[in-house]
mmCIF file of C-alpha atoms and ligand atoms in Angstrom:
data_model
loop_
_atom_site.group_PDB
_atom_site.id
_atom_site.type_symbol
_atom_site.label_atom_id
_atom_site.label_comp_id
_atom_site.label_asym_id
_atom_site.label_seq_id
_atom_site.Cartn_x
_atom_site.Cartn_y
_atom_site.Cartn_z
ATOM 1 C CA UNK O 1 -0.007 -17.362 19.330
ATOM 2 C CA UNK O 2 -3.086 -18.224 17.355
ATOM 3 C CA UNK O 3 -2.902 -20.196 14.280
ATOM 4 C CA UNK O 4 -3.732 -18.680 11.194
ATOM 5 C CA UNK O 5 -6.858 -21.422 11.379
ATOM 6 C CA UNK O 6 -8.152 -20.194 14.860
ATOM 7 C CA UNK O 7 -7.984 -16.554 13.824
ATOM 8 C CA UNK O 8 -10.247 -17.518 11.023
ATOM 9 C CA UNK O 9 -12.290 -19.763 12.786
ATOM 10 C CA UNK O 10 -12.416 -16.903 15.621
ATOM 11 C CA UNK O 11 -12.959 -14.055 13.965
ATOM 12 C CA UNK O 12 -14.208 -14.683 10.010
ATOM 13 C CA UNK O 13 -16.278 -17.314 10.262
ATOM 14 C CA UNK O 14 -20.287 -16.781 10.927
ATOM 15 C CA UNK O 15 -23.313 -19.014 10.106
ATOM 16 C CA UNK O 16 -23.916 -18.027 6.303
ATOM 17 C CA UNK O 17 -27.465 -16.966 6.375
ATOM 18 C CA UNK O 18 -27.774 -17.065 2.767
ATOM 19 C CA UNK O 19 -24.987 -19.698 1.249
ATOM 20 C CA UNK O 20 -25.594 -22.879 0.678
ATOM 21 C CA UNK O 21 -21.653 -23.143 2.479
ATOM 22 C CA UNK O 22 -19.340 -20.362 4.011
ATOM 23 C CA UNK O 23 -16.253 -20.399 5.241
ATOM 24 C CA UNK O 24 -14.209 -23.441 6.437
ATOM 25 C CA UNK O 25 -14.426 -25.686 3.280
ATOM 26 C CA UNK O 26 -11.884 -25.237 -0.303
ATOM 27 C CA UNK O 27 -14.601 -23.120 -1.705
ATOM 28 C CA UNK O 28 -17.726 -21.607 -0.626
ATOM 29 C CA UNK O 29 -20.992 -22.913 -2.084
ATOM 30 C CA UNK O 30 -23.861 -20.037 -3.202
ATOM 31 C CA UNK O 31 -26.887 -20.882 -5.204
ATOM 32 C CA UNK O 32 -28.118 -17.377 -7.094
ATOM 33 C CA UNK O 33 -31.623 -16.797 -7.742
ATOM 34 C CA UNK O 34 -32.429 -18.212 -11.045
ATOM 35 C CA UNK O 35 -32.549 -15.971 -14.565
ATOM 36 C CA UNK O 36 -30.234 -13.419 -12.493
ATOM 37 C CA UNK O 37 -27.041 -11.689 -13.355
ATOM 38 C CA UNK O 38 -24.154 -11.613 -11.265
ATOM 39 C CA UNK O 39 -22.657 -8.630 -10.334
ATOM 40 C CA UNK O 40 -18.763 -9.134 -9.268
ATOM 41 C CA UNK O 41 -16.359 -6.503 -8.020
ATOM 42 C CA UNK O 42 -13.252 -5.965 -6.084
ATOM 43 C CA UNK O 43 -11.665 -3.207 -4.075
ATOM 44 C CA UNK O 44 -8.276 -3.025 -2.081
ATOM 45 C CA UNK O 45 -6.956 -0.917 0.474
ATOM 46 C CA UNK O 46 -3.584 -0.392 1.342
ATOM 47 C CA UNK O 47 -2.226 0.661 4.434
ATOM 48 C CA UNK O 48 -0.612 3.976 3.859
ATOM 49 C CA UNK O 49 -2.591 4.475 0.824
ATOM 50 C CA UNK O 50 -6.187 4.294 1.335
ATOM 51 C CA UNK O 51 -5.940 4.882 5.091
ATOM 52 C CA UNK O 52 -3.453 5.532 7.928
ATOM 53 C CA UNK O 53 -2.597 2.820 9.310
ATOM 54 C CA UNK O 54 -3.686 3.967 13.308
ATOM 55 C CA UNK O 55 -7.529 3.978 12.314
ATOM 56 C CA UNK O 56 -10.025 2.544 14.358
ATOM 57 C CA UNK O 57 -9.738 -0.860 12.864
ATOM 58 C CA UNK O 58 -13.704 -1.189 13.139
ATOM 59 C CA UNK O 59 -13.696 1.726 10.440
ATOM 60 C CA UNK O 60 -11.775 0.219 8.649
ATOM 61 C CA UNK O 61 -13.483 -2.948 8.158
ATOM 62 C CA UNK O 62 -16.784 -1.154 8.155
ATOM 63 C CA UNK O 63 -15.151 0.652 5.238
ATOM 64 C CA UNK O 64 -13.137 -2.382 3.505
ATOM 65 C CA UNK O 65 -16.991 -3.369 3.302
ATOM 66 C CA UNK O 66 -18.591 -0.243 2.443
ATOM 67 C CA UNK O 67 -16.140 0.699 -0.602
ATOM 68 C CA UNK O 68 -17.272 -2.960 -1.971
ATOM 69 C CA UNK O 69 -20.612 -2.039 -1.193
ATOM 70 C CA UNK O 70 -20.613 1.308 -2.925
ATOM 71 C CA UNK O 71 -19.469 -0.401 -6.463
ATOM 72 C CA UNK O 72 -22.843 -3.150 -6.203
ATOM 73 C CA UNK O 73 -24.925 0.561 -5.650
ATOM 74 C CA UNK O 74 -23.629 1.873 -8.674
ATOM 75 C CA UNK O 75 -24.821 -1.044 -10.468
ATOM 76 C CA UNK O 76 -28.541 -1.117 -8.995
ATOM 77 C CA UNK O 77 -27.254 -4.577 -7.682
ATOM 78 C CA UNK O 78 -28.339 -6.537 -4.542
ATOM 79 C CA UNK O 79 -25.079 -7.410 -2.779
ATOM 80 C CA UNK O 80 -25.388 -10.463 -1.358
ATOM 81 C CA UNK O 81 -21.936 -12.122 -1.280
ATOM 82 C CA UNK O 82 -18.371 -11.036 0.164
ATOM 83 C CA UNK O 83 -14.830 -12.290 0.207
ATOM 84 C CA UNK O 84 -11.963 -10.632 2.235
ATOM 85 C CA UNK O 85 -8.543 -11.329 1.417
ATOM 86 C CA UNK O 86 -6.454 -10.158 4.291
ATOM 87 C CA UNK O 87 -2.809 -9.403 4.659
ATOM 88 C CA UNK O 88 -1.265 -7.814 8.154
ATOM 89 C CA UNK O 89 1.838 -8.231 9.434
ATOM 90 C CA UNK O 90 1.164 -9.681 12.888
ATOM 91 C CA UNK O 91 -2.458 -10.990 14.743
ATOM 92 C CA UNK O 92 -3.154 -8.620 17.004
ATOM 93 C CA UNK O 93 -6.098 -9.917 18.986
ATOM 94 C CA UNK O 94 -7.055 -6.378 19.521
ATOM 95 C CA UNK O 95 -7.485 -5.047 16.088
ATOM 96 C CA UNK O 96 -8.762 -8.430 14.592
ATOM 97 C CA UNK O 97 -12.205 -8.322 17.004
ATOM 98 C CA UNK O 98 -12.130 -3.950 16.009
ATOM 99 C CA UNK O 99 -12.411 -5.215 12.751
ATOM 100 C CA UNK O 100 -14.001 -8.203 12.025
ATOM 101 C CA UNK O 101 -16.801 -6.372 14.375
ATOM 102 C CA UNK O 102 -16.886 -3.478 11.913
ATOM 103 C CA UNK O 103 -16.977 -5.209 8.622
ATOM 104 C CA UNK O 104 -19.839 -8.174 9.861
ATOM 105 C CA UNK O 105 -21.841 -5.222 11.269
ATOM 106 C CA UNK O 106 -21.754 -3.831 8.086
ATOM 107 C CA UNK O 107 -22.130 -6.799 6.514
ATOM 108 C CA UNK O 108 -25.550 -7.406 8.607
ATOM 109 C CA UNK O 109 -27.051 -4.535 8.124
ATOM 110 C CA UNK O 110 -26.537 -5.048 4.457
ATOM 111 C CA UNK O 111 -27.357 -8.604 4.351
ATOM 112 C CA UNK O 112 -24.429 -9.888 3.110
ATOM 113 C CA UNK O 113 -23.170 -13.135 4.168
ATOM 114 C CA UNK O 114 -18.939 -13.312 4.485
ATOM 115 C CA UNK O 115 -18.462 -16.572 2.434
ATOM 116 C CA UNK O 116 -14.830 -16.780 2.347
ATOM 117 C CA UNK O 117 -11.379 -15.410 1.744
ATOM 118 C CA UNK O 118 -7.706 -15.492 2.394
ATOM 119 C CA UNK O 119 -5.230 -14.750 5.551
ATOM 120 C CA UNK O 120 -2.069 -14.067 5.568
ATOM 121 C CA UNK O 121 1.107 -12.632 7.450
ATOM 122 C CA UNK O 122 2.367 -9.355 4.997
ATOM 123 C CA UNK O 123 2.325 -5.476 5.182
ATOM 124 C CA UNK O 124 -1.509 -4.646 6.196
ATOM 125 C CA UNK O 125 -3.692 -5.070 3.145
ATOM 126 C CA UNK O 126 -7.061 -5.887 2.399
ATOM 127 C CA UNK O 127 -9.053 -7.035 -0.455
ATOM 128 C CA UNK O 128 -12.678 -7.397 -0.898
ATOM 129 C CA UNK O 129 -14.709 -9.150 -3.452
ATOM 130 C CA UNK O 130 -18.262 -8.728 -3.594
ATOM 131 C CA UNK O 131 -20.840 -10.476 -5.537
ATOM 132 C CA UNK O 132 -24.372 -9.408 -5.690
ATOM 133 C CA UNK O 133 -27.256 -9.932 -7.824
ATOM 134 C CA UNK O 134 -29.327 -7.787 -10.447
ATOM 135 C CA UNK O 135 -31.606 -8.292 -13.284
ATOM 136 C CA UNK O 136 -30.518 -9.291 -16.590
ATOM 137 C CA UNK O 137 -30.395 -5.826 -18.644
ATOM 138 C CA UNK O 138 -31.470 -3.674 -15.289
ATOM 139 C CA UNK O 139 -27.527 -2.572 -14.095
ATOM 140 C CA UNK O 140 -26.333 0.509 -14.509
ATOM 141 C CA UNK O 141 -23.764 1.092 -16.594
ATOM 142 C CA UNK O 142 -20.990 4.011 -17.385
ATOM 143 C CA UNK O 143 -21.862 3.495 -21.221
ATOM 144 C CA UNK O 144 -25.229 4.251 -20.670
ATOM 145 C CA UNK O 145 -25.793 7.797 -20.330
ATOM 146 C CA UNK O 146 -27.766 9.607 -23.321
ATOM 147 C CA UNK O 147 -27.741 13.289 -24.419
ATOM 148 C CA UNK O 148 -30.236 15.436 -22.848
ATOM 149 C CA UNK O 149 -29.982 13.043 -19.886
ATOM 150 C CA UNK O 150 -29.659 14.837 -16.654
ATOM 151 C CA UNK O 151 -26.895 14.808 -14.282
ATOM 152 C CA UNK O 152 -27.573 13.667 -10.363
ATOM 153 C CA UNK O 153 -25.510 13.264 -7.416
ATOM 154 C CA UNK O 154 -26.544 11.970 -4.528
ATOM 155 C CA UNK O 155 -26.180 13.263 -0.670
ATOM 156 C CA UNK O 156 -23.125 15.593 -0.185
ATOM 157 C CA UNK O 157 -19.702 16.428 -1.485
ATOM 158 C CA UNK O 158 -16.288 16.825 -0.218
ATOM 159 C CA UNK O 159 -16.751 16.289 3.597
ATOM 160 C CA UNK O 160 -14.294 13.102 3.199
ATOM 161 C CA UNK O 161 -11.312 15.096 1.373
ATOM 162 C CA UNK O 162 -12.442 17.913 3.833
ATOM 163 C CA UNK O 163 -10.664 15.681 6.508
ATOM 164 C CA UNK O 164 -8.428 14.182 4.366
ATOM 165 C CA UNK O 165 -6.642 18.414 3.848
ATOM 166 C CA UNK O 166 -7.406 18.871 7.607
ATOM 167 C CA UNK O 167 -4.953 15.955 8.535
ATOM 168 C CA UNK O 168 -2.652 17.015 6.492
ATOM 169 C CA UNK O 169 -2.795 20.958 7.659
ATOM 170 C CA UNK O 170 -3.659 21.875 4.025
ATOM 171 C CA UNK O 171 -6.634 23.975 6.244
ATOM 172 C CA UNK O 172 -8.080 24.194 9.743
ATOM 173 C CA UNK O 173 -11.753 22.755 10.641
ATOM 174 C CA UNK O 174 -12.936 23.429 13.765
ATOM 175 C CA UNK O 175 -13.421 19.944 16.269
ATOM 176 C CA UNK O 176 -17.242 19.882 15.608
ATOM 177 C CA UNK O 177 -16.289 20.445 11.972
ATOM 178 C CA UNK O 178 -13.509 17.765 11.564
ATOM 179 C CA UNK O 179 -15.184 14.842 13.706
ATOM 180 C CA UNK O 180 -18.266 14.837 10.960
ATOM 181 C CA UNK O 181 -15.750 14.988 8.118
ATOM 182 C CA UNK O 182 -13.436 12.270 9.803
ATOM 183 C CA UNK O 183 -16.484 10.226 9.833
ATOM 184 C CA UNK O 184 -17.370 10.507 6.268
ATOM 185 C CA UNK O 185 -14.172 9.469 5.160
ATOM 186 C CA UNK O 186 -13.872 6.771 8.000
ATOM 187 C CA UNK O 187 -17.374 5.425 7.636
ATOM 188 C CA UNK O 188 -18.959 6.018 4.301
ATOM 189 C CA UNK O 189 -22.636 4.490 4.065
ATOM 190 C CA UNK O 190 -22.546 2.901 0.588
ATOM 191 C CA UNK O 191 -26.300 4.037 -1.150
ATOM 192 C CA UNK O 192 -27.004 0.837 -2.073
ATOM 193 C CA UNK O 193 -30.796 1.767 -1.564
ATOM 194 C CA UNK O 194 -30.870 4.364 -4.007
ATOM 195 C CA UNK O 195 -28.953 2.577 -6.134
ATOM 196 C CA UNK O 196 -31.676 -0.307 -6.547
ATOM 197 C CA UNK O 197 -34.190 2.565 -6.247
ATOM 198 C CA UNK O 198 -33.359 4.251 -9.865
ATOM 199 C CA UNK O 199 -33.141 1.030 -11.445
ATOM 200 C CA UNK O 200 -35.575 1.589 -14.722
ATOM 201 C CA UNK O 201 -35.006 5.280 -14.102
ATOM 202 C CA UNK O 202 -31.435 6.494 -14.469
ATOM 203 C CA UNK O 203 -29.321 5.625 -17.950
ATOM 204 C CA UNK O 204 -25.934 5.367 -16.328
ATOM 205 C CA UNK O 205 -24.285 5.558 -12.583
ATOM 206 C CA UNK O 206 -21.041 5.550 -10.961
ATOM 207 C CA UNK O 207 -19.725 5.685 -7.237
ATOM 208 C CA UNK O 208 -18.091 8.865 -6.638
ATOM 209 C CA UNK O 209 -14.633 6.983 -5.249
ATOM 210 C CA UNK O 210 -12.327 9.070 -6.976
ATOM 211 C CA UNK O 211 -13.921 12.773 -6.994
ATOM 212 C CA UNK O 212 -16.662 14.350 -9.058
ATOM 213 C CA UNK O 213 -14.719 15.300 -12.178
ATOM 214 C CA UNK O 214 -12.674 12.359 -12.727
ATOM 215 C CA UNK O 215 -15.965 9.474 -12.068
ATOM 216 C CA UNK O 216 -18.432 11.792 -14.004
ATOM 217 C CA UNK O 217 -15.339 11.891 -16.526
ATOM 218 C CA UNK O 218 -15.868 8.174 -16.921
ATOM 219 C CA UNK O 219 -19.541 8.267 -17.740
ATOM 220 C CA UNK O 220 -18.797 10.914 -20.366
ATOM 221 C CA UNK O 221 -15.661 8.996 -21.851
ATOM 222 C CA UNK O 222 -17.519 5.223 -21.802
ATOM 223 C CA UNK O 223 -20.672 7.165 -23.323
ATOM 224 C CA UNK O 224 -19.370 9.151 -25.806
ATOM 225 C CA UNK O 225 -20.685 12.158 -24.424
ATOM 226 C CA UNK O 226 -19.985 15.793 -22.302
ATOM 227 C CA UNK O 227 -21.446 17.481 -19.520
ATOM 228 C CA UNK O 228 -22.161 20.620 -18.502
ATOM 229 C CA UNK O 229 -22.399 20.750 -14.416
ATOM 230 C CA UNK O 230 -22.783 23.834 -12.438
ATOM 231 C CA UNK O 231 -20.220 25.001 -9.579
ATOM 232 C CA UNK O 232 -23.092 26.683 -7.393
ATOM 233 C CA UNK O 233 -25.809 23.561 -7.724
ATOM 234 C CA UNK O 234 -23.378 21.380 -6.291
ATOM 235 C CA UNK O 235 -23.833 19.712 -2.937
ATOM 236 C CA UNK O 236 -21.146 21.143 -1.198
ATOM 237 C CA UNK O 237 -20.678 19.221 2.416
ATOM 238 C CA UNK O 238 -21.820 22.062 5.098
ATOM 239 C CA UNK O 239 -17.825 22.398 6.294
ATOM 240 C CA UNK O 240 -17.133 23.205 2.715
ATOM 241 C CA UNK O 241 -20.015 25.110 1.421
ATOM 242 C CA UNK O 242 -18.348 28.303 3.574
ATOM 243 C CA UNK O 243 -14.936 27.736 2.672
ATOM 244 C CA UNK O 244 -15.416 27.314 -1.405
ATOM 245 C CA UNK O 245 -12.613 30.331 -2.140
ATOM 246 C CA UNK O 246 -9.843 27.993 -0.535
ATOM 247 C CA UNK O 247 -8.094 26.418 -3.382
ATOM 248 C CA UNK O 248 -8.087 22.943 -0.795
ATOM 249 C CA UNK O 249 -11.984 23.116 -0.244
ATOM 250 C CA UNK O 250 -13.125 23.763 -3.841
ATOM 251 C CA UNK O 251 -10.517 20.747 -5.073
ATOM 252 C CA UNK O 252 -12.477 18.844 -2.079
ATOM 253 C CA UNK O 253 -15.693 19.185 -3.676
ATOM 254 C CA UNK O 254 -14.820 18.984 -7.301
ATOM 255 C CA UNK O 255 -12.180 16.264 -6.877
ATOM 256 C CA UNK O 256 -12.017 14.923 -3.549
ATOM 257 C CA UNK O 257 -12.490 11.281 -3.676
ATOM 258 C CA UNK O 258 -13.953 8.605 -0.995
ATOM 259 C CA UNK O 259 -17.439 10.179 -0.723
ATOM 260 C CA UNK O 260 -19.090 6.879 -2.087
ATOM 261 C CA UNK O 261 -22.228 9.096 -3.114
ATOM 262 C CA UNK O 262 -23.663 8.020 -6.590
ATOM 263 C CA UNK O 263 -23.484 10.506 -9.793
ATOM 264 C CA UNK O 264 -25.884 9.507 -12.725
ATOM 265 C CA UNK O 265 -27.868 10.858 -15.442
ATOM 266 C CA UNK O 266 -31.745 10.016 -16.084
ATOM 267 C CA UNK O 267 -33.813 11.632 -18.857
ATOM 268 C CA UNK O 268 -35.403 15.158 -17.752
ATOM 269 C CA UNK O 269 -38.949 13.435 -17.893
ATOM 270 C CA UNK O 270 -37.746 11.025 -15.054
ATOM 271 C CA UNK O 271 -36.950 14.102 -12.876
ATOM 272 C CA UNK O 272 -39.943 13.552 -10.778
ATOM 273 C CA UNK O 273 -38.627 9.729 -10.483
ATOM 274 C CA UNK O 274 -35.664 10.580 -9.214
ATOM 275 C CA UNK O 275 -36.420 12.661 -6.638
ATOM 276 C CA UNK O 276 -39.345 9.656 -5.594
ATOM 277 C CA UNK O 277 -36.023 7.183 -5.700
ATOM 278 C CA UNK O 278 -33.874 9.778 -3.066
ATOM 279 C CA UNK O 279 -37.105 10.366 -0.560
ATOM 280 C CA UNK O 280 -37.680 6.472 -0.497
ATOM 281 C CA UNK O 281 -34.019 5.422 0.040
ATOM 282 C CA UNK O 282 -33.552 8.064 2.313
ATOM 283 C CA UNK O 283 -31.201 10.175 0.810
ATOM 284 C CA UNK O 284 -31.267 13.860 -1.099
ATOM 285 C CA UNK O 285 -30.477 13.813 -4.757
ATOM 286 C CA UNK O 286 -29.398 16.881 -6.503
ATOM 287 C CA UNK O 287 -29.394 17.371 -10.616
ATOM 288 C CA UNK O 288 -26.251 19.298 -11.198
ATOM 289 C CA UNK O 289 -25.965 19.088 -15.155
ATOM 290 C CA UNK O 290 -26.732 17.726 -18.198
ATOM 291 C CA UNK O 291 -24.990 15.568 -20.875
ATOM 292 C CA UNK O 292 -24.477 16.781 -24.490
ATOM 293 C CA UNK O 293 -23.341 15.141 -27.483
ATOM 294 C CA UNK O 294 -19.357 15.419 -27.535
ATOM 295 C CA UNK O 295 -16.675 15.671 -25.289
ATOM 296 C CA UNK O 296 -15.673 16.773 -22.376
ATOM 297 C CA UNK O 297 -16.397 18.198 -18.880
ATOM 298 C CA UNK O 298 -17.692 21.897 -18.160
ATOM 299 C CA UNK O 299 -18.000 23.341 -14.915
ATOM 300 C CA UNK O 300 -20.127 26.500 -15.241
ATOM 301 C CA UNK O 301 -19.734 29.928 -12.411
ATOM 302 C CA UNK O 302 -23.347 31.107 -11.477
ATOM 303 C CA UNK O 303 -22.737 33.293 -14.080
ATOM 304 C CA UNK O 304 -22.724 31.068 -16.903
ATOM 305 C CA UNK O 305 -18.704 31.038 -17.560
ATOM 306 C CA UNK O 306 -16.750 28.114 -17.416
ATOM 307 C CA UNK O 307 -14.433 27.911 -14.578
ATOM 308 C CA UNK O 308 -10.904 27.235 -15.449
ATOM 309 C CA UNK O 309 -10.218 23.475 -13.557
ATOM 310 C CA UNK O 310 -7.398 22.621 -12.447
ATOM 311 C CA UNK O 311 -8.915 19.779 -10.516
ATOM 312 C CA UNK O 312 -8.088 16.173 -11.465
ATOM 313 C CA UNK O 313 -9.070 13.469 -9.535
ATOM 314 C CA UNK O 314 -7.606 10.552 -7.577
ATOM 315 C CA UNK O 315 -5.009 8.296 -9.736
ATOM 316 C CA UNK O 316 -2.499 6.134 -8.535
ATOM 317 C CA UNK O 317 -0.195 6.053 -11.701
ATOM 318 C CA UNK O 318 -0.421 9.613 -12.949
ATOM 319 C CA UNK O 319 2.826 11.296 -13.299
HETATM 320 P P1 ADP J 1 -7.036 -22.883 1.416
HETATM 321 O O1 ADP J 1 -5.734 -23.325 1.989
HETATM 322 O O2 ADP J 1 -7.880 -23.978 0.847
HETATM 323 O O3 ADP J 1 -6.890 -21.691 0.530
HETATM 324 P P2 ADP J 1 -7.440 -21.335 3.717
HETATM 325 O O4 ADP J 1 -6.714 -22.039 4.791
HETATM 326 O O5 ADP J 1 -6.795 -20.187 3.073
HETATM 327 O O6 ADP J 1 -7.899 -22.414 2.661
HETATM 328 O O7 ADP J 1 -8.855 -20.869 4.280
HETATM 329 C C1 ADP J 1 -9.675 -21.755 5.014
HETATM 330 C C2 ADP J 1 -11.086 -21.277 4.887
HETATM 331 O O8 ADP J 1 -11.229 -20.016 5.510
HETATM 332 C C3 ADP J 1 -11.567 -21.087 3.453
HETATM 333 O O9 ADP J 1 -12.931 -21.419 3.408
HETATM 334 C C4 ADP J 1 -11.379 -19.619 3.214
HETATM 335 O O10 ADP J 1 -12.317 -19.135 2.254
HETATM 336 C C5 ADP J 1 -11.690 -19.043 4.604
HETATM 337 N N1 ADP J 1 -10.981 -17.802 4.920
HETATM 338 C C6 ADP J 1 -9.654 -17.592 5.013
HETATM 339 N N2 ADP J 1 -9.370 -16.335 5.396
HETATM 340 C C7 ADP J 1 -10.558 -15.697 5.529
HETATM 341 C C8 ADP J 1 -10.959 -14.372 5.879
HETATM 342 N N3 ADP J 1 -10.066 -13.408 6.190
HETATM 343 N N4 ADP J 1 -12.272 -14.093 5.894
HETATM 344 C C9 ADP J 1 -13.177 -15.042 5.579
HETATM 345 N N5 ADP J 1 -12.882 -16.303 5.258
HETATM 346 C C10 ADP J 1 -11.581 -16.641 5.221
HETATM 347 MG MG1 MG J 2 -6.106 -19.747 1.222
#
């Protein structure tokens, strides 16, 4: 069997393209661009948790990746950095290449150089760090959202809890219908584009990790604000958008987490900014809302009444 060395050295290591040293040493070595802020963040996922255990391991190290990815978006940041901490019960040849080939693709495409990290023998669990880079006073923050500011999310909502209920027989997709949801959930594409696009435009951002209501809930709570949003504006994926009287498929789009779109707000005036940001990072942008002075989160019918929700998001410690 390999040692825990050669599996590194085999599968983990890679010339850094942009550290002044990767893997291999006590501590990697990375030189930041001068007068810039760091931008630091870390995201786990358990087996049995945050995914079953039999996926495609190159999903899942695309997604170990993308999930990091997806926080650095929120923030307008440039990732540039990564560090996986990796625990699995045995080294299966197999599964290591699926996944070291999914995360460093990612990782590519994204220009983000794997610098270091940890291995060890435990139930399957992995932890990513990710730095990137942004300028000072240019992130996006959750505190930063303003009254009158619009509310935006980005791309499509639901398709990932879509699958998430069709696994679990809480509703029936058809194949067509549950391969594009299965992908969503298995390989989000973090918008780290738009992110750095609506820097100087949008107030305040967040990745929508743990559904609509509870992230946009954040913003509100770390702004001191509320929000009215509007059932019938939302971007409902197109499996969901025919389904929204199921009790699963509207909880899908209102609370359904692992989309890893963006949500933020951005002064009316900027409207015409906004949608510039979407078209040149590739990705649609609807406004859905607005903030208020306040508290709190309304969901409006197309008829102007609030809709009693039900809907909470994704927590792992609520009662
Ligand atoms: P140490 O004993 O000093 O903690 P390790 O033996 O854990 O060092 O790791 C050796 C080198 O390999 C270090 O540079 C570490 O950052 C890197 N490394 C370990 N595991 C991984 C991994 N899964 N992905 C990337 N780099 C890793
Ligand atoms: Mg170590």
């Amino acid at each position: 069997m390999a040692s825990e060395f050669d599996l590194i050295a085999r599968y983990f290591t890679h010339a850094p393209r942009q550290a002044v040293l990767g893997v291999g040493d006590d501590a990697a070595l990375i030189q930041p661009q001068p007068g810039m802020e760091l931008a630091i963040s870390t995201d786990m996922l358990v087996a049995g948790t945050h995914f079953f255990p039999d996926v495609d391991p190159a999903r899942l190290g695309h997604k170990a990746l993308a999930v990091n990815l997806s926080d650095l978006a929120a923030m307008g940041a440039r990732p540039r950095w990564a560090l996986l901490a990796l625990a699995m019960p045995q080294a299966d040849p197999e599964w290591l290449a699926g996944f070291s080939a999914g995360f460093l693709a990612l990782a590519r495409e994204f220009e983000v150089d794997l610098i270091g990290g940890d291995t060890t023998r435990g139930p399957l669990n992995i932890a990513v760090t990710i730095l990137g880079e942004i300028e000072p006073g240019k992130a996006l923050r959750r505190d930063a959202a303003r009254a009158g500011d619009d509310v935006w999310v980005s791309g499509e909502l639901g398709a990932a809890a879509l699958a998430l209920a069709h696994r679990r027989g809480e509703l029936a997709l058809s194949e067509a219908e549950a391969s594009t949801c299965r992908d969503r959930l298995e390989r989000p594409m973090p918008r780290v584009a738009l992110g750095r696009a609506l820097r100087g435009i949008a107030n305040a951002a967040i990745d929508v990790s743990d559904g609509l209501l509870a992230d946009l809930g954040h913003i509100l709570a770390q702004s001191g604000l509320s929000a009215e949003i509007h059932l019938a504006s939302l971007p409902a994926a197109p499996a969901l958008a025919q389904r929204l009287a199921e009790p699963a498929a509207r909880r899908a789009l209102l609370a359904g987490g692992d989309d890893y779109e963006l949500c933020f707000t951005a002064p009316p005036e900027r409207a015409e900014a906004v949608l510039a940001a979407g078209r040149a990072a590739g990705v649609p942008v609807t406004r859905i809302g607005r903030i208020a002075p306040g508290a709190g989160l309304t969901v409006l019918d197309a008829a102007g009444q609030a809709v009693a929700i039900e809907e909470r998001g994704f927590d792992h410690f609520a009662a």
